[in-house]
CSV table of C-alpha atoms in Angstrom, one decimal:
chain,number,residue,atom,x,y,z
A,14,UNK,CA,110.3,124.2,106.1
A,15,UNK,CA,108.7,122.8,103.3
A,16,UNK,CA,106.0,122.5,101.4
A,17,UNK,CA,104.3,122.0,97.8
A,18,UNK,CA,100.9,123.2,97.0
A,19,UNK,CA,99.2,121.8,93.6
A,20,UNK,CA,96.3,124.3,92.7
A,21,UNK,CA,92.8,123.1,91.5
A,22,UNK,CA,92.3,119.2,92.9
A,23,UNK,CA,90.5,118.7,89.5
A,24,UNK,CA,91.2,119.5,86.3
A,25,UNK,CA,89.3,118.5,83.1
A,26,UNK,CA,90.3,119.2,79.4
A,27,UNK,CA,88.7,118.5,76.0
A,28,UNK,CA,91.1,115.5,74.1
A,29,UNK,CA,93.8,117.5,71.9
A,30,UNK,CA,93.6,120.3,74.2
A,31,UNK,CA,96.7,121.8,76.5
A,32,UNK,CA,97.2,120.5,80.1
A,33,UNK,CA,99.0,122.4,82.7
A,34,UNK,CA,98.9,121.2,86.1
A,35,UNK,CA,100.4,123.8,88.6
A,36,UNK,CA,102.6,123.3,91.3
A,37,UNK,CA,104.4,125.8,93.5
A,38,UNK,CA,106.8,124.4,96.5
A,39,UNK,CA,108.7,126.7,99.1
A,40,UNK,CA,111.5,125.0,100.4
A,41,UNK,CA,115.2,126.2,102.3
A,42,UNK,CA,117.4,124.2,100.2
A,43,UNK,CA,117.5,124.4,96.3
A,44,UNK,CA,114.8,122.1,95.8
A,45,UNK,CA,115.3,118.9,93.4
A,46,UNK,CA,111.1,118.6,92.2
A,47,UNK,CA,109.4,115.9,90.5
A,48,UNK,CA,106.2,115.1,89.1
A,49,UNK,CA,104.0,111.2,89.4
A,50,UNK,CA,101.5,109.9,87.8
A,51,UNK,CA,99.2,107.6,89.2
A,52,UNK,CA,96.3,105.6,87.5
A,53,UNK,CA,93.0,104.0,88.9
A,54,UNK,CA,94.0,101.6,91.7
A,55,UNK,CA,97.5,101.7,90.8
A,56,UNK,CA,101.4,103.0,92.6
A,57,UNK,CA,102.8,106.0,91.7
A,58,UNK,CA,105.0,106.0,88.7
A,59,UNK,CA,107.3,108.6,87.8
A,60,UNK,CA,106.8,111.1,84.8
A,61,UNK,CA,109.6,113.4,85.6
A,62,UNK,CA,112.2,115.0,87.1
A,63,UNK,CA,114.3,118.5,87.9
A,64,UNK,CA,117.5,118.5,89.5
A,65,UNK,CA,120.1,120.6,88.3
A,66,UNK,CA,120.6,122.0,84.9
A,67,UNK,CA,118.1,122.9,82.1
A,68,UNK,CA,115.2,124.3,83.8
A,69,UNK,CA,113.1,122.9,81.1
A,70,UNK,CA,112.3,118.7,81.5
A,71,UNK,CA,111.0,116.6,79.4
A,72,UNK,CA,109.1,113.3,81.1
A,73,UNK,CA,107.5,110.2,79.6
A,74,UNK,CA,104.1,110.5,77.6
A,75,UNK,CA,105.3,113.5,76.2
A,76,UNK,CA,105.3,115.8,79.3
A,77,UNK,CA,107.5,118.8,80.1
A,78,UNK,CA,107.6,120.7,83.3
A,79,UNK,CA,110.0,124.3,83.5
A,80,UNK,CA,111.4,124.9,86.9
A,81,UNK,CA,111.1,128.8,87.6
A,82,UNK,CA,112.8,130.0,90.5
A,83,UNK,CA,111.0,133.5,90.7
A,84,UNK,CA,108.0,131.9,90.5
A,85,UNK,CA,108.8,128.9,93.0
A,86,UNK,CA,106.8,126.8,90.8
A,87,UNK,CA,107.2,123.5,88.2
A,88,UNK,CA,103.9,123.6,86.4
A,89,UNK,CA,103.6,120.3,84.3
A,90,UNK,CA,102.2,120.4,80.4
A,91,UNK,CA,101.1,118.6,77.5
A,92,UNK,CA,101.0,120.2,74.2
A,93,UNK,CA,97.6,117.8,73.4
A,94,UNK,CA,96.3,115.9,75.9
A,95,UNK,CA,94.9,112.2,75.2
A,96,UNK,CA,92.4,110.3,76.8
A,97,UNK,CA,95.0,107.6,78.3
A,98,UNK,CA,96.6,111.0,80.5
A,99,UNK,CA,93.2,110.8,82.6
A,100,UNK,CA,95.0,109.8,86.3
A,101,UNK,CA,96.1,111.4,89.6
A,102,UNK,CA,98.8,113.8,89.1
A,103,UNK,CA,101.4,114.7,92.1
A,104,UNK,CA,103.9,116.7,92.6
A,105,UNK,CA,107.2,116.2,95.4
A,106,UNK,CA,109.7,118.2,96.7
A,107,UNK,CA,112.9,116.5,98.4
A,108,UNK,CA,114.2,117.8,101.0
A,109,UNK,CA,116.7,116.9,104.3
A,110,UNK,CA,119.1,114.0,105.0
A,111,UNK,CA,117.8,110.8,103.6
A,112,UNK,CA,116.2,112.3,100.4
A,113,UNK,CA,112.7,112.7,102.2
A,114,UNK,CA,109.8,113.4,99.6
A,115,UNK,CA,106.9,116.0,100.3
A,116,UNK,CA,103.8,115.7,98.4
A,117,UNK,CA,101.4,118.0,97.2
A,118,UNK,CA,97.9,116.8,97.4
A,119,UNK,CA,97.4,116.2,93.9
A,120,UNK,CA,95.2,117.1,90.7
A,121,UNK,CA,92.8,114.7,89.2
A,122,UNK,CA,92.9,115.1,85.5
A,123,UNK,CA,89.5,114.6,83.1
A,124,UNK,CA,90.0,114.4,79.6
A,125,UNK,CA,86.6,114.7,77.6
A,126,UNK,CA,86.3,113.1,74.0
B,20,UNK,CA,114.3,92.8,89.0
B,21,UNK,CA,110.8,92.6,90.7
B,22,UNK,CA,111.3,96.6,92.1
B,23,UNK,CA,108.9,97.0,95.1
B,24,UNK,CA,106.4,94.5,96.2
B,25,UNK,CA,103.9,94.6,98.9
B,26,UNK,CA,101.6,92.5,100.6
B,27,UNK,CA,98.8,91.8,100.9
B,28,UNK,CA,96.7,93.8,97.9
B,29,UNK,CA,93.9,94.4,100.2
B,30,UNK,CA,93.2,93.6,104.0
B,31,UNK,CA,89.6,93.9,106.4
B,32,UNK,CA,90.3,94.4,109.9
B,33,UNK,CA,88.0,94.5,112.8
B,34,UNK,CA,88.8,97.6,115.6
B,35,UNK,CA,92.0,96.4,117.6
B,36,UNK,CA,93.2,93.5,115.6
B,37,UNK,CA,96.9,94.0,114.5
B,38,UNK,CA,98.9,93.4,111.3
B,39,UNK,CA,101.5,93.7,109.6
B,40,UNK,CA,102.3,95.4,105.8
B,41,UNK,CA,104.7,93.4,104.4
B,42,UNK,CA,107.2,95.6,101.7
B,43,UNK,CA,110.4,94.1,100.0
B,44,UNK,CA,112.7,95.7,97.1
B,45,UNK,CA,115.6,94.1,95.2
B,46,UNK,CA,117.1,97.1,94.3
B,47,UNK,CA,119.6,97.7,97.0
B,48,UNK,CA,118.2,100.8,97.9
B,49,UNK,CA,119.2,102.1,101.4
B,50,UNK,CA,116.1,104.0,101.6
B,51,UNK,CA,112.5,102.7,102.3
B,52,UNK,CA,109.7,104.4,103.6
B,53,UNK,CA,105.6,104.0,104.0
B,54,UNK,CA,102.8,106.7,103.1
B,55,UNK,CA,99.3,106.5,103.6
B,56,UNK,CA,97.4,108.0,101.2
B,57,UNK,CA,93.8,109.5,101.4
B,58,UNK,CA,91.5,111.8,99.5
B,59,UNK,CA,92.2,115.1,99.3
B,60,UNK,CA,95.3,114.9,101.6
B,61,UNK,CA,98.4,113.4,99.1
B,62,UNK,CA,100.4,111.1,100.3
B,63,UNK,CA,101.6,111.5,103.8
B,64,UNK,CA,105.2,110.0,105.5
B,65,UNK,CA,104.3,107.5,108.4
B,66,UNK,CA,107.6,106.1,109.1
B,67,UNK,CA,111.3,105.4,106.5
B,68,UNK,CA,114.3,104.2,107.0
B,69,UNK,CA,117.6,104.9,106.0
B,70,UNK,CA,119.6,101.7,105.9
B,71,UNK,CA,119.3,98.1,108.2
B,72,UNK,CA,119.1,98.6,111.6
B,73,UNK,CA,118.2,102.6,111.3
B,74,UNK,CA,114.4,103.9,111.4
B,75,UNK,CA,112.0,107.2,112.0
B,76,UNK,CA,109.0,109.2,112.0
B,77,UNK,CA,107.7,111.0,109.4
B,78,UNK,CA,104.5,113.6,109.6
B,79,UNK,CA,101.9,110.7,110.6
B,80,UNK,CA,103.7,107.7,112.9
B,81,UNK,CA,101.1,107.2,115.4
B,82,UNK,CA,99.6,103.8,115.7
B,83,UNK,CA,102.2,102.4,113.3
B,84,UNK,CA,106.0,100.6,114.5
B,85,UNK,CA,108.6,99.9,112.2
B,86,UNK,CA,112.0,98.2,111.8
B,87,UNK,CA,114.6,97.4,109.6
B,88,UNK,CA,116.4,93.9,110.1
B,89,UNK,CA,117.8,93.9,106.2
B,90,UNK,CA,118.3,96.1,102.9
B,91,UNK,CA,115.3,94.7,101.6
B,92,UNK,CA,112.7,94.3,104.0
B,93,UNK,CA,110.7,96.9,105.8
B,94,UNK,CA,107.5,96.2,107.2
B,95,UNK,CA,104.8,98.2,108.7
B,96,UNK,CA,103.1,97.0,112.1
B,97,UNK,CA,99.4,98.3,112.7
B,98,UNK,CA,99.6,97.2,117.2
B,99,UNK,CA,95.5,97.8,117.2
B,100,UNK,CA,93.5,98.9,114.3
B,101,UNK,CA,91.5,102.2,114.2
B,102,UNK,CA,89.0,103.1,111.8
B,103,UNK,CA,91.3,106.0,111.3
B,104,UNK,CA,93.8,103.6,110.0
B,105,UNK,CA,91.3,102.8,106.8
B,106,UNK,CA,93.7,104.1,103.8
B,107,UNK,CA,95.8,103.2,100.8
B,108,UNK,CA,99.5,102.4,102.2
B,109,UNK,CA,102.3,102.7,99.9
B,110,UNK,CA,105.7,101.7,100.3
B,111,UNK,CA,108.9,103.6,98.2
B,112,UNK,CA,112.7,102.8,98.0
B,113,UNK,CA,115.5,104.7,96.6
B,114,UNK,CA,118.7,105.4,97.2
B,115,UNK,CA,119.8,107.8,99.6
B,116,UNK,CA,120.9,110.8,97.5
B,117,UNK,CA,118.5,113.7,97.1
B,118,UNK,CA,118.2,113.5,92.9
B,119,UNK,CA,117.0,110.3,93.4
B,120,UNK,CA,113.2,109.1,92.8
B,121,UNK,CA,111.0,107.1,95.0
B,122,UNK,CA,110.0,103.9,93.4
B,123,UNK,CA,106.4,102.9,94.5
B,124,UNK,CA,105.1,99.4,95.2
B,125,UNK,CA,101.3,98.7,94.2
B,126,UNK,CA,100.0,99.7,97.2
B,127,UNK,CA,97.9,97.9,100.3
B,128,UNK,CA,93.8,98.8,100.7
B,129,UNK,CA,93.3,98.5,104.1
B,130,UNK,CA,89.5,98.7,105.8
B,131,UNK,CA,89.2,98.7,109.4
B,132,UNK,CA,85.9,98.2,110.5
């Protein structure tokens, strides 16, 4: 089975300040996790990715997410966050024949001036 | 390359009226699938596709058909509308293999009253 579970649906953060979004998945495969970004009344667009390899990714917009085994999870961060990053943040798992994608339920981001 | 397009942008439908979401890609990607998406809840797998001629459920098929007569088509069928059915429907392609990422058309707003 599996699964991915984003915690905190809403996240805020003063502009130049650090964002980490957390995500944790279970899964019975070694999972290949990825991270979307969606703005206001827009599709989903993709920031990033992990497959195999470096467990550290870097994305677009200058995002970075670190696949930790242990810890089942592939938190998402920004070093400074900017006032454009305010969106819908989700992460997937894919899993099964056919490349199906799970969703978490996804974090809302808030950037204050 | 146009990527994923759906139609229409936004549709009103009165209980038990049917429809159909139309979705098309130019990528040549074998895979297709729909999600609805509501608050709090992610995005949730109604029905994808594999290939022409092959189709199944995801998490949420009921009240939705499917098929797949070519690479690039795949259209959702609503039989009879449900207020339940009020959501944001996306559509995603990719190709088959588990590293790769959804792309995501720009979504349908559909109201049932």
């Amino acid at each position: 089975a599996q699964s991915v579970t984003q915690l905190g649906s809403h996240v805020s953060v003063s502009e130049g300040a650090l964002v980490l979004l957390r995500c944790n998945y279970s899964s019975s495969v070694p999972p290949y996790l990825f991270w979307y970004v969606q703005y206001p009344n827009q599709g989903l667009q993709l920031l990033l990715k992990y497959t195999t390899g470096a467990t550290l990714v870097k994305g677009i917009n200058g995002f970075e997410a670190e696949f930790k085994k242990s810890e089942t999870s592939f938190h998402l961060t920004k070093p400074s966050a900017h006032m454009s990053d305010a969106a819908e943040y989700f992460c997937a798992v894919s899993e099964g024949t056919g490349n199906q994608f799970y969703f978490g339920t996804g974090t809302s981001l808030t950037v204050i001036p | 390359n146009a990527g994923v397009t759906q139609t229409p942008k936004f549709q009103v439908l009165k209980t038990g009226q049917s429809m159909t979401l139309q979705c098309a890609q130019d990528m040549n990607h074998e895979y297709m699938s729909w999600y609805r998406q509501d608050p709090g809840m992610g995005l949730r797998l109604i029905h994808y596709s594999v290939g022409a001629g092959i189709t199944d459920q995801g998490e949420v098929p009921n009240g939705y058909n499917v098929s797949r007569s070519t690479t690039e088509d795949f259209p959702l069928r609503l039989l009879s509308a449900a207020p339940s059915q009020t959501s944001v429907y996306f559509c995603a392609s990719s190709y088959v293999d588990r590293d790769q990422y959804k792309f995501f058309g720009p979504g349908t707003r559909l109201t049932v009253l």
